PDB file of C-alpha atoms in Angstrom:
ATOM      1  CA  MET A   1       6.032   6.558  -1.281  1.00  0.00           C
ATOM      2  CA  PHE A   2       3.958   9.543   0.174  1.00  0.00           C
ATOM      3  CA  SER A   3       4.998  12.190   2.756  1.00  0.00           C
ATOM      4  CA  ILE A   4       3.057  15.062   4.403  1.00  0.00           C
ATOM      5  CA  PHE A   5       5.175  17.728   2.551  1.00  0.00           C
ATOM      6  CA  TYR A   6       6.361  16.065  -0.762  1.00  0.00           C
ATOM      7  CA  ILE A   7       4.583  13.973  -3.387  1.00  0.00           C
ATOM      8  CA  PHE A   8       7.478  12.321  -5.486  1.00  0.00           C
ATOM      9  CA  ILE A   9       7.900  12.358  -9.401  1.00  0.00           C
ATOM     10  CA  ASP A  10       5.926   9.115  -9.794  1.00  0.00           C
ATOM     11  CA  PHE A  11       2.835  11.052  -8.770  1.00  0.00           C
ATOM     12  CA  VAL A  12       3.889  14.059 -11.037  1.00  0.00           C
ATOM     13  CA  ASN A  13       3.993  11.841 -14.202  1.00  0.00           C
ATOM     14  CA  THR A  14       0.568  10.275 -13.441  1.00  0.00           C
ATOM     15  CA  CYS A  15      -0.662  14.051 -12.979  1.00  0.00           C
ATOM     16  CA  LEU A  16       1.060  15.044 -16.221  1.00  0.00           C
ATOM     17  CA  HIS A  17      -0.660  11.912 -17.931  1.00  0.00           C
ATOM     18  CA  LEU A  18      -4.129  13.053 -16.297  1.00  0.00           C
ATOM     19  CA  PHE A  19      -4.206  16.807 -16.361  1.00  0.00           C
ATOM     20  CA  GLY A  20      -1.597  17.122 -19.361  1.00  0.00           C
ATOM     21  CA  SER A  21       0.571  19.658 -17.608  1.00  0.00           C
ATOM     22  CA  LYS A  22       4.265  19.532 -18.858  1.00  0.00           C
ATOM     23  CA  ASN A  23       5.874  22.047 -16.944  1.00  0.00           C
ATOM     24  CA  LEU A  24       6.050  20.416 -13.246  1.00  0.00           C
ATOM     25  CA  ASP A  25       9.253  19.018 -12.076  1.00  0.00           C
ATOM     26  CA  LEU A  26       7.894  18.464  -8.675  1.00  0.00           C
ATOM     27  CA  VAL A  27       4.702  19.288  -6.542  1.00  0.00           C
ATOM     28  CA  PHE A  28       5.038  20.704  -3.398  1.00  0.00           C
ATOM     29  CA  VAL A  29       2.367  20.718  -0.908  1.00  0.00           C
ATOM     30  CA  SER A  30       2.517  22.835   2.134  1.00  0.00           C
ATOM     31  CA  PHE A  31       0.281  22.318   5.258  1.00  0.00           C
ATOM     32  CA  SER A  32      -0.866  25.167   7.551  1.00  0.00           C
ATOM     33  CA  GLU A  33      -1.887  23.929  11.266  1.00  0.00           C
ATOM     34  CA  ASN A  34      -4.331  26.463  10.665  1.00  0.00           C
ATOM     35  CA  ASP A  35      -6.141  24.223   7.801  1.00  0.00           C
ATOM     36  CA  TYR A  36      -6.578  21.317  10.477  1.00  0.00           C
ATOM     37  CA  PHE A  37      -8.410  20.666  13.875  1.00  0.00           C
ATOM     38  CA  ILE A  38      -8.051  17.772  16.058  1.00  0.00           C
ATOM     39  CA  GLN A  39     -11.362  15.667  16.440  1.00  0.00           C
ATOM     40  CA  GLU A  40     -12.320  13.966  19.566  1.00  0.00           C
ATOM     41  CA  ARG A  41     -11.051  10.349  19.579  1.00  0.00           C
ATOM     42  CA  LEU A  42     -13.370   7.831  20.371  1.00  0.00           C
ATOM     43  CA  ASP A  43     -13.234   4.104  21.698  1.00  0.00           C
ATOM     44  CA  THR A  44     -14.094   2.544  18.385  1.00  0.00           C
ATOM     45  CA  PHE A  45     -12.597  -0.836  19.165  1.00  0.00           C
ATOM     46  CA  HIS A  46     -15.443  -2.917  19.070  1.00  0.00           C
ATOM     47  CA  VAL A  47     -17.129  -1.855  15.773  1.00  0.00           C
ATOM     48  CA  ARG A  48     -18.815  -4.041  13.242  1.00  0.00           C
ATOM     49  CA  ILE A  49     -17.742  -3.058   9.911  1.00  0.00           C
ATOM     50  CA  GLN A  50     -19.283  -4.038   6.489  1.00  0.00           C
ATOM     51  CA  GLU A  51     -17.791  -3.141   3.145  1.00  0.00           C
ATOM     52  CA  ARG A  52     -18.934  -4.216  -0.359  1.00  0.00           C
ATOM     53  CA  CYS A  53     -15.856  -3.862  -2.283  1.00  0.00           C
ATOM     54  CA  LYS A  54     -14.726  -7.372  -2.684  1.00  0.00           C
ATOM     55  CA  MET A  55     -11.377  -7.527  -4.231  1.00  0.00           C
ATOM     56  CA  GLU A  56     -11.173 -11.259  -4.036  1.00  0.00           C
ATOM     57  CA  ASN A  57     -13.755 -10.966  -6.791  1.00  0.00           C
ATOM     58  CA  LEU A  58     -10.538 -10.347  -8.956  1.00  0.00           C
ATOM     59  CA  ALA A  59     -10.059 -14.035  -8.867  1.00  0.00           C
ATOM     60  CA  ILE A  60     -13.229 -14.466 -10.751  1.00  0.00           C
ATOM     61  CA  LEU A  61     -12.404 -12.123 -13.675  1.00  0.00           C
ATOM     62  CA  GLN A  62      -9.046 -13.859 -13.887  1.00  0.00           C
ATOM     63  CA  GLU A  63     -10.664 -17.297 -14.398  1.00  0.00           C
ATOM     64  CA  PHE A  64     -13.369 -16.197 -16.686  1.00  0.00           C
ATOM     65  CA  LEU A  65     -11.625 -14.343 -19.472  1.00  0.00           C
ATOM     66  CA  THR A  66      -9.464 -16.015 -22.211  1.00  0.00           C
ATOM     67  CA  ASP A  67      -6.074 -14.729 -22.878  1.00  0.00           C
ATOM     68  CA  ASN A  68      -7.474 -13.081 -25.760  1.00  0.00           C
ATOM     69  CA  GLN A  69     -10.252 -11.471 -23.448  1.00  0.00           C
ATOM     70  CA  LYS A  70      -7.567 -10.577 -20.948  1.00  0.00           C
ATOM     71  CA  SER A  71      -5.657  -8.798 -23.450  1.00  0.00           C
ATOM     72  CA  LEU A  72      -8.911  -6.742 -24.524  1.00  0.00           C
ATOM     73  CA  PHE A  73      -9.671  -5.953 -21.015  1.00  0.00           C
ATOM     74  CA  GLN A  74      -6.349  -4.839 -20.045  1.00  0.00           C
ATOM     75  CA  GLU A  75      -6.412  -1.668 -22.973  1.00  0.00           C
ATOM     76  CA  SER A  76      -8.662  -0.227 -20.393  1.00  0.00           C
ATOM     77  CA  SER A  77      -7.740   1.543 -16.956  1.00  0.00           C
ATOM     78  CA  PHE A  78      -9.203  -1.300 -15.460  1.00  0.00           C
ATOM     79  CA  GLY A  79      -6.539  -3.871 -16.996  1.00  0.00           C
ATOM     80  CA  PRO A  80      -3.906  -3.633 -14.549  1.00  0.00           C
ATOM     81  CA  TYR A  81      -6.151  -4.901 -11.904  1.00  0.00           C
ATOM     82  CA  LEU A  82      -5.941  -8.336 -13.360  1.00  0.00           C
ATOM     83  CA  ASP A  83      -2.381  -8.901 -12.321  1.00  0.00           C
ATOM     84  CA  ILE A  84      -3.341  -8.149  -8.560  1.00  0.00           C
ATOM     85  CA  GLN A  85      -3.478 -11.323  -6.326  1.00  0.00           C
ATOM     86  CA  PRO A  86      -7.031 -11.340  -4.900  1.00  0.00           C
ATOM     87  CA  PHE A  87      -7.077 -10.147  -1.291  1.00  0.00           C
ATOM     88  CA  LYS A  88      -9.682  -9.844   0.925  1.00  0.00           C
ATOM     89  CA  ALA A  89      -9.800  -6.338   2.542  1.00  0.00           C
ATOM     90  CA  PRO A  90      -8.340  -5.774   6.008  1.00  0.00           C
ATOM     91  CA  LEU A  91     -10.758  -3.383   7.453  1.00  0.00           C
ATOM     92  CA  GLN A  92      -8.993  -3.415  10.858  1.00  0.00           C
ATOM     93  CA  THR A  93      -6.233  -1.240   8.833  1.00  0.00           C
ATOM     94  CA  ILE A  94      -8.760   1.319   7.160  1.00  0.00           C
ATOM     95  CA  HIS A  95     -10.499   1.380  10.886  1.00  0.00           C
ATOM     96  CA  SER A  96      -7.174   2.010  12.428  1.00  0.00           C
ATOM     97  CA  LEU A  97      -6.178   4.504  10.309  1.00  0.00           C
ATOM     98  CA  LEU A  98      -9.519   6.147  10.640  1.00  0.00           C
ATOM     99  CA  MET A  99      -9.253   6.727  14.253  1.00  0.00           C
ATOM    100  CA  TYR A 100      -6.295   9.185  13.884  1.00  0.00           C
ATOM    101  CA  ARG A 101      -8.700  11.103  11.530  1.00  0.00           C
ATOM    102  CA  VAL A 102      -8.230  15.066  11.918  1.00  0.00           C
ATOM    103  CA  GLY A 103     -10.552  17.483  10.705  1.00  0.00           C
ATOM    104  CA  THR A 104      -9.989  19.465   7.466  1.00  0.00           C
ATOM    105  CA  ARG A 105     -11.242  22.690   5.946  1.00  0.00           C
ATOM    106  CA  TYR A 106     -11.046  21.478   2.608  1.00  0.00           C
ATOM    107  CA  GLU A 107     -13.882  19.372   1.348  1.00  0.00           C
ATOM    108  CA  GLU A 108     -12.100  17.084  -1.243  1.00  0.00           C
ATOM    109  CA  GLU A 109      -9.853  15.330   1.352  1.00  0.00           C
ATOM    110  CA  ILE A 110      -9.384  13.464   4.140  1.00  0.00           C
ATOM    111  CA  CYS A 111      -6.516  13.827   6.859  1.00  0.00           C
ATOM    112  CA  PHE A 112      -4.783  12.038   9.433  1.00  0.00           C
ATOM    113  CA  LYS A 113      -2.298  13.114  12.409  1.00  0.00           C
ATOM    114  CA  ILE A 114       0.170  10.180  13.239  1.00  0.00           C
ATOM    115  CA  ASN A 115       3.290  10.878  15.077  1.00  0.00           C
ATOM    116  CA  ASP A 116       3.001  14.484  14.773  1.00  0.00           C
ATOM    117  CA  LYS A 117       2.897  14.377  11.125  1.00  0.00           C
ATOM    118  CA  PHE A 118       0.082  15.167   8.813  1.00  0.00           C
ATOM    119  CA  LEU A 119      -1.185  12.391   5.857  1.00  0.00           C
ATOM    120  CA  ARG A 120      -3.650  13.833   3.186  1.00  0.00           C
ATOM    121  CA  PHE A 121      -5.765  11.263   1.052  1.00  0.00           C
ATOM    122  CA  SER A 122      -7.255  13.367  -1.603  1.00  0.00           C
ATOM    123  CA  VAL A 123      -7.906  13.067  -5.319  1.00  0.00           C
ATOM    124  CA  GLU A 124      -4.101  13.079  -6.235  1.00  0.00           C
ATOM    125  CA  GLU A 125      -3.068  10.292  -3.801  1.00  0.00           C
ATOM    126  CA  PHE A 126      -6.462   8.337  -5.220  1.00  0.00           C
ATOM    127  CA  ALA A 127      -5.051   8.359  -8.800  1.00  0.00           C
ATOM    128  CA  VAL A 128      -1.691   7.289  -8.020  1.00  0.00           C
ATOM    129  CA  ILE A 129      -3.008   4.426  -6.023  1.00  0.00           C
ATOM    130  CA  THR A 130      -5.875   3.408  -8.365  1.00  0.00           C
ATOM    131  CA  GLY A 131      -4.455   4.554 -12.123  1.00  0.00           C
ATOM    132  CA  LEU A 132      -8.239   4.937 -12.991  1.00  0.00           C
ATOM    133  CA  ASP A 133      -8.873   7.252 -15.868  1.00  0.00           C
ATOM    134  CA  GLY A 134     -11.751   9.647 -15.998  1.00  0.00           C
ATOM    135  CA  TRP A 135     -11.759  12.820 -13.744  1.00  0.00           C
ATOM    136  CA  GLY A 136     -14.433  14.641 -15.841  1.00  0.00           C
ATOM    137  CA  ASP A 137     -17.959  15.305 -14.941  1.00  0.00           C
ATOM    138  CA  LYS A 138     -20.459  12.707 -14.433  1.00  0.00           C
ATOM    139  CA  PHE A 139     -22.794  12.528 -17.165  1.00  0.00           C
ATOM    140  CA  SER A 140     -26.436  10.943 -17.454  1.00  0.00           C
ATOM    141  CA  VAL A 141     -26.947   7.540 -19.056  1.00  0.00           C
ATOM    142  CA  ASP A 142     -29.931   7.428 -21.175  1.00  0.00           C
ATOM    143  CA  PHE A 143     -31.900   4.354 -21.445  1.00  0.00           C
ATOM    144  CA  ASN A 144     -35.633   3.182 -21.677  1.00  0.00           C
ATOM    145  CA  LEU A 145     -36.877   1.482 -18.386  1.00  0.00           C
ATOM    146  CA  LYS A 146     -39.159  -0.581 -20.805  1.00  0.00           C
ATOM    147  CA  VAL A 147     -36.578  -2.034 -22.930  1.00  0.00           C
ATOM    148  CA  THR A 148     -34.404  -5.125 -21.320  1.00  0.00           C
ATOM    149  CA  PRO A 149     -30.765  -4.225 -21.918  1.00  0.00           C
ATOM    150  CA  ARG A 150     -29.305  -6.224 -24.896  1.00  0.00           C
ATOM    151  CA  LEU A 151     -26.652  -8.068 -22.389  1.00  0.00           C
ATOM    152  CA  VAL A 152     -29.530  -8.916 -19.902  1.00  0.00           C
ATOM    153  CA  LYS A 153     -31.955 -10.092 -22.531  1.00  0.00           C
ATOM    154  CA  LYS A 154     -29.267 -12.620 -24.127  1.00  0.00           C
ATOM    155  CA  TYR A 155     -27.300 -13.984 -21.059  1.00  0.00           C
ATOM    156  CA  PHE A 156     -30.381 -13.639 -18.258  1.00  0.00           C
ATOM    157  CA  PRO A 157     -33.401 -14.191 -20.533  1.00  0.00           C
ATOM    158  CA  LYS A 158     -35.483 -15.264 -17.573  1.00  0.00           C
ATOM    159  CA  GLN A 159     -34.617 -12.535 -15.114  1.00  0.00           C
ATOM    160  CA  GLY A 160     -35.886  -9.172 -14.486  1.00  0.00           C
ATOM    161  CA  ALA A 161     -33.356  -7.383 -12.361  1.00  0.00           C
ATOM    162  CA  VAL A 162     -29.832  -9.057 -12.207  1.00  0.00           C
ATOM    163  CA  SER A 163     -27.933  -9.182  -8.764  1.00  0.00           C
ATOM    164  CA  ASN A 164     -24.448  -9.043  -8.542  1.00  0.00           C
ATOM    165  CA  ALA A 165     -24.491 -12.662  -7.200  1.00  0.00           C
ATOM    166  CA  ASP A 166     -26.295 -13.859 -10.489  1.00  0.00           C
ATOM    167  CA  LEU A 167     -23.624 -12.098 -12.339  1.00  0.00           C
ATOM    168  CA  LYS A 168     -20.971 -13.870 -10.226  1.00  0.00           C
ATOM    169  CA  HIS A 169     -22.129 -17.232 -10.603  1.00  0.00           C
ATOM    170  CA  PHE A 170     -22.760 -16.819 -14.461  1.00  0.00           C
ATOM    171  CA  LEU A 171     -19.151 -15.611 -14.758  1.00  0.00           C
ATOM    172  CA  ILE A 172     -18.035 -18.530 -12.738  1.00  0.00           C
ATOM    173  CA  ASP A 173     -19.934 -20.966 -14.669  1.00  0.00           C
ATOM    174  CA  HIS A 174     -19.531 -19.921 -18.387  1.00  0.00           C
ATOM    175  CA  LYS A 175     -16.923 -19.225 -20.698  1.00  0.00           C
ATOM    176  CA  LEU A 176     -17.871 -16.958 -23.761  1.00  0.00           C
ATOM    177  CA  GLN A 177     -16.924 -17.457 -27.214  1.00  0.00           C
ATOM    178  CA  ASP A 178     -17.906 -13.395 -27.970  1.00  0.00           C
ATOM    179  CA  ASP A 179     -14.865 -11.877 -26.918  1.00  0.00           C
ATOM    180  CA  ASP A 180     -16.433  -8.389 -27.142  1.00  0.00           C
ATOM    181  CA  ASP A 181     -19.427  -9.335 -24.837  1.00  0.00           C
ATOM    182  CA  ALA A 182     -17.190 -11.515 -22.445  1.00  0.00           C
ATOM    183  CA  VAL A 183     -15.035  -7.980 -22.009  1.00  0.00           C
ATOM    184  CA  LYS A 184     -18.264  -6.173 -21.575  1.00  0.00           C
ATOM    185  CA  LEU A 185     -19.579  -8.430 -18.672  1.00  0.00           C
ATOM    186  CA  ALA A 186     -16.221  -8.453 -17.235  1.00  0.00           C
ATOM    187  CA  ASN A 187     -16.307  -4.546 -16.890  1.00  0.00           C
ATOM    188  CA  ILE A 188     -19.514  -4.561 -15.634  1.00  0.00           C
ATOM    189  CA  PHE A 189     -18.892  -7.213 -12.823  1.00  0.00           C
ATOM    190  CA  PHE A 190     -15.725  -5.067 -11.841  1.00  0.00           C
ATOM    191  CA  VAL A 191     -17.883  -1.872 -11.308  1.00  0.00           C
ATOM    192  CA  ALA A 192     -20.571  -3.618  -9.431  1.00  0.00           C
ATOM    193  CA  SER A 193     -18.760  -5.638  -7.318  1.00  0.00           C
ATOM    194  CA  ILE A 194     -15.178  -4.046  -6.823  1.00  0.00           C
ATOM    195  CA  LEU A 195     -15.223  -0.864  -7.911  1.00  0.00           C
ATOM    196  CA  LEU A 196     -18.462   0.757  -6.958  1.00  0.00           C
ATOM    197  CA  PRO A 197     -20.818  -1.777  -5.450  1.00  0.00           C
ATOM    198  CA  ASN A 198     -24.303  -0.460  -4.294  1.00  0.00           C
ATOM    199  CA  ARG A 199     -26.347  -0.995  -1.402  1.00  0.00           C
ATOM    200  CA  ALA A 200     -29.122  -2.625  -3.671  1.00  0.00           C
ATOM    201  CA  ARG A 201     -26.895  -5.704  -4.363  1.00  0.00           C
ATOM    202  CA  SER A 202     -28.399  -5.717  -7.997  1.00  0.00           C
ATOM    203  CA  VAL A 203     -26.323  -4.445 -10.972  1.00  0.00           C
ATOM    204  CA  PRO A 204     -27.551  -0.992 -11.731  1.00  0.00           C
ATOM    205  CA  THR A 205     -29.549  -0.699 -14.807  1.00  0.00           C
ATOM    206  CA  TYR A 206     -27.692   2.115 -16.084  1.00  0.00           C
ATOM    207  CA  LEU A 207     -24.454   0.068 -15.910  1.00  0.00           C
ATOM    208  CA  TRP A 208     -25.623  -2.465 -18.303  1.00  0.00           C
ATOM    209  CA  TYR A 209     -26.368   0.264 -21.031  1.00  0.00           C
ATOM    210  CA  LEU A 210     -23.312   1.834 -20.296  1.00  0.00           C
ATOM    211  CA  GLY A 211     -21.198  -1.438 -20.449  1.00  0.00           C
ATOM    212  CA  ASP A 212     -22.803  -1.943 -23.727  1.00  0.00           C
ATOM    213  CA  ASP A 213     -21.438   1.141 -25.292  1.00  0.00           C
ATOM    214  CA  GLU A 214     -17.918   0.859 -25.476  1.00  0.00           C
ATOM    215  CA  SER A 215     -17.331   4.639 -26.346  1.00  0.00           C
ATOM    216  CA  SER A 216     -19.431   5.877 -23.451  1.00  0.00           C
ATOM    217  CA  PHE A 217     -17.971   3.498 -21.026  1.00  0.00           C
ATOM    218  CA  SER A 218     -14.507   4.570 -21.826  1.00  0.00           C
ATOM    219  CA  LEU A 219     -15.315   8.080 -21.291  1.00  0.00           C
ATOM    220  CA  TYR A 220     -17.132   7.636 -18.125  1.00  0.00           C
ATOM    221  CA  PRO A 221     -15.345   9.398 -15.103  1.00  0.00           C
ATOM    222  CA  TRP A 222     -15.026   6.144 -13.228  1.00  0.00           C
ATOM    223  CA  SER A 223     -11.955   7.879 -11.214  1.00  0.00           C
ATOM    224  CA  ARG A 224     -13.922  10.962 -10.127  1.00  0.00           C
ATOM    225  CA  VAL A 225     -17.436   9.010  -9.166  1.00  0.00           C
ATOM    226  CA  CYS A 226     -15.404   6.338  -7.432  1.00  0.00           C
ATOM    227  CA  PHE A 227     -13.267   8.903  -5.451  1.00  0.00           C
ATOM    228  CA  ASP A 228     -16.308  10.514  -4.502  1.00  0.00           C
ATOM    229  CA  GLU A 229     -18.066   7.842  -3.343  1.00  0.00           C
ATOM    230  CA  THR A 230     -15.087   6.556  -1.317  1.00  0.00           C
ATOM    231  CA  LEU A 231     -14.348   9.935   0.416  1.00  0.00           C
ATOM    232  CA  LYS A 232     -18.089  10.138   1.219  1.00  0.00           C
ATOM    233  CA  SER A 233     -18.030   6.903   2.938  1.00  0.00           C
ATOM    234  CA  LEU A 234     -14.775   7.368   4.830  1.00  0.00           C
ATOM    235  CA  LYS A 235     -15.787  10.489   6.114  1.00  0.00           C
ATOM    236  CA  ASN A 236     -19.430   9.089   7.378  1.00  0.00           C
ATOM    237  CA  ALA A 237     -17.604   6.039   8.898  1.00  0.00           C
ATOM    238  CA  PHE A 238     -17.904   7.298  12.692  1.00  0.00           C
ATOM    239  CA  GLN A 239     -21.141   9.085  12.444  1.00  0.00           C
ATOM    240  CA  GLY A 240     -24.277   8.043  13.801  1.00  0.00           C
ATOM    241  CA  ASN A 241     -24.510   4.986  16.308  1.00  0.00           C
ATOM    242  CA  LEU A 242     -21.285   3.117  16.372  1.00  0.00           C
ATOM    243  CA  ASN A 243     -22.963   0.556  18.342  1.00  0.00           C
ATOM    244  CA  THR A 244     -24.574  -0.547  15.078  1.00  0.00           C
ATOM    245  CA  GLY A 245     -20.961  -0.281  13.223  1.00  0.00           C
ATOM    246  CA  TYR A 246     -20.632   1.401   9.782  1.00  0.00           C
ATOM    247  CA  GLU A 247     -20.667   0.640   6.092  1.00  0.00           C
ATOM    248  CA  LEU A 248     -17.691   1.119   3.698  1.00  0.00           C
ATOM    249  CA  CYS A 249     -18.757   1.908   0.127  1.00  0.00           C
ATOM    250  CA  GLY A 250     -16.727   3.109  -2.878  1.00  0.00           C
ATOM    251  CA  PHE A 251     -13.193   1.823  -3.437  1.00  0.00           C
ATOM    252  CA  PRO A 252     -12.154   1.312   0.351  1.00  0.00           C
ATOM    253  CA  ALA A 253      -9.035  -0.715  -0.797  1.00  0.00           C
ATOM    254  CA  SER A 254      -7.519   2.282  -2.022  1.00  0.00           C
ATOM    255  CA  LEU A 255      -6.891   3.706   1.681  1.00  0.00           C
ATOM    256  CA  ILE A 256      -5.577   0.354   2.393  1.00  0.00           C
ATOM    257  CA  ILE A 257      -3.021   0.809  -0.143  1.00  0.00           C
ATOM    258  CA  PHE A 258      -2.425   4.396   1.265  1.00  0.00           C
ATOM    259  CA  ALA A 259      -1.613   3.213   4.451  1.00  0.00           C
ATOM    260  CA  LEU A 260       0.955   0.615   3.287  1.00  0.00           C
ATOM    261  CA  GLU A 261       2.746   3.526   1.222  1.00  0.00           C
ATOM    262  CA  CYS A 262       2.701   5.918   4.286  1.00  0.00           C
ATOM    263  CA  LEU A 263       3.169   3.718   7.296  1.00  0.00           C
ATOM    264  CA  PRO A 264       6.003   1.305   7.440  1.00  0.00           C
ATOM    265  CA  GLY A 265       4.693  -0.475  10.788  1.00  0.00           C
ATOM    266  CA  VAL A 266       1.306  -1.175   9.092  1.00  0.00           C
ATOM    267  CA  ALA A 267       3.123  -2.655   6.039  1.00  0.00           C
ATOM    268  CA  ALA A 268       5.652  -4.731   7.880  1.00  0.00           C
ATOM    269  CA  VAL A 269       2.573  -6.453   9.719  1.00  0.00           C
ATOM    270  CA  THR A 270      -0.036  -6.485   7.190  1.00  0.00           C
ATOM    271  CA  ALA A 271       1.403  -6.811   3.669  1.00  0.00           C
ATOM    272  CA  THR A 272       4.394  -7.736   1.653  1.00  0.00           C
ATOM    273  CA  LYS A 273       5.768  -5.251  -1.181  1.00  0.00           C
ATOM    274  CA  VAL A 274       6.229  -6.697  -4.502  1.00  0.00           C
ATOM    275  CA  GLY A 275       7.012  -3.944  -6.853  1.00  0.00           C
ATOM    276  CA  ASP A 276       7.525  -0.393  -7.999  1.00  0.00           C
ATOM    277  CA  GLN A 277       5.111   0.031 -10.467  1.00  0.00           C
ATOM    278  CA  MET A 278       2.415   2.355 -11.407  1.00  0.00           C
ATOM    279  CA  PRO A 279      -0.397   2.419 -10.283  1.00  0.00           C
ATOM    280  CA  LYS A 280       0.632   1.863  -6.688  1.00  0.00           C
ATOM    281  CA  ILE A 281      -2.105  -0.754  -6.061  1.00  0.00           C
ATOM    282  CA  LEU A 282       0.043  -3.226  -8.239  1.00  0.00           C
ATOM    283  CA  ASN A 283       2.759  -3.098  -5.742  1.00  0.00           C
ATOM    284  CA  TRP A 284       1.548  -4.654  -2.555  1.00  0.00           C
ATOM    285  CA  LYS A 285       0.380  -8.307  -1.394  1.00  0.00           C
ATOM    286  CA  VAL A 286      -2.082  -8.163   1.363  1.00  0.00           C
ATOM    287  CA  LYS A 287      -1.178 -10.982   3.947  1.00  0.00           C
ATOM    288  CA  LYS A 288      -3.832 -13.803   4.505  1.00  0.00           C
ATOM    289  CA  PHE A 289      -3.757 -13.369   8.237  1.00  0.00           C
ATOM    290  CA  GLN A 290      -4.163 -10.179   9.574  1.00  0.00           C
ATOM    291  CA  PRO A 291      -3.086  -8.863  13.319  1.00  0.00           C
ATOM    292  CA  HIS A 292      -5.660  -7.851  15.861  1.00  0.00           C
ATOM    293  CA  LEU A 293      -6.571  -4.344  15.794  1.00  0.00           C
ATOM    294  CA  SER A 294      -4.846  -3.568  19.169  1.00  0.00           C
ATOM    295  CA  THR A 295      -1.608  -5.048  17.948  1.00  0.00           C
ATOM    296  CA  LEU A 296      -2.099  -3.238  14.657  1.00  0.00           C
ATOM    297  CA  LEU A 297      -2.445  -0.245  16.660  1.00  0.00           C
ATOM    298  CA  SER A 298       0.253  -0.544  19.152  1.00  0.00           C
ATOM    299  CA  ASN A 299       2.920  -1.651  16.540  1.00  0.00           C
ATOM    300  CA  GLY A 300       1.876  -0.348  13.229  1.00  0.00           C
ATOM    301  CA  PHE A 301       1.074   3.043  14.053  1.00  0.00           C
ATOM    302  CA  THR A 302       4.174   3.824  16.179  1.00  0.00           C
ATOM    303  CA  ARG A 303       7.117   3.583  13.385  1.00  0.00           C
ATOM    304  CA  SER A 304       7.553   6.911  11.811  1.00  0.00           C
ATOM    305  CA  VAL A 305       5.565   8.147   8.744  1.00  0.00           C
ATOM    306  CA  SER A 306       7.337   7.317   5.350  1.00  0.00           C
ATOM    307  CA  SER A 307       8.919  10.432   3.656  1.00  0.00           C
TER     308      SER A 307
END
């Protein structure tokens, strides 16, 4: 589990894999009170929250892919997600944690103060939780807008733009004999509906081209792009008029797992631990019925932070 001062050896192993360092035995993270400032707490109990990351769509992938196709899909960093029991994200867990947010002087992190301890959610924690590959610079994908992507032309011949819903229903209604195309469509669906869903509700054009190029797809910095989108969304959550609510983009499920790892009280009422693997997202089964926000705040956030 994470703590405010120590990130244990399983995190180090992931860092060794991602960054190639071979000289670390333990990562020690020091926090200075001068690095943080307390933000004004708001009455944010009655807020409408929207999120586009649909973890329940994992069930569609699990049903669509044949055993051989699953083996091919599992060769990528997306592969472990086939082993996750699909769940509807408990947004009240994210909202509760955001109510304890404190300001930080560091751009690439969001921090919380709970029971006089600081919790940091940064790129390192995101890597341990998600296990996603790709920490390089984002690169552009070249394509001709006048040319219909091959996969669209083959499987959606009567459509111009393909919505997430169109792709979802296609996967539900079809089984493909072409293993390569099946895995490509599964990858595109995973990104478009779970990892990086967009506001347009349609599958981005670049994703059709990228998904059809195995080499470029494997090299794309999914983790970096996804973390940036997620962090931006979390930081903007309480900005603006809360009477209209806020929207969570990117991969907010990562913050749910972060809360389960850090906060035993939250874990006790919202999920069941089912393993001790890497990435951390594999270790939790989220309960179908979630407690009310007031119950979560009064019970889940009163127990000690894990160390």
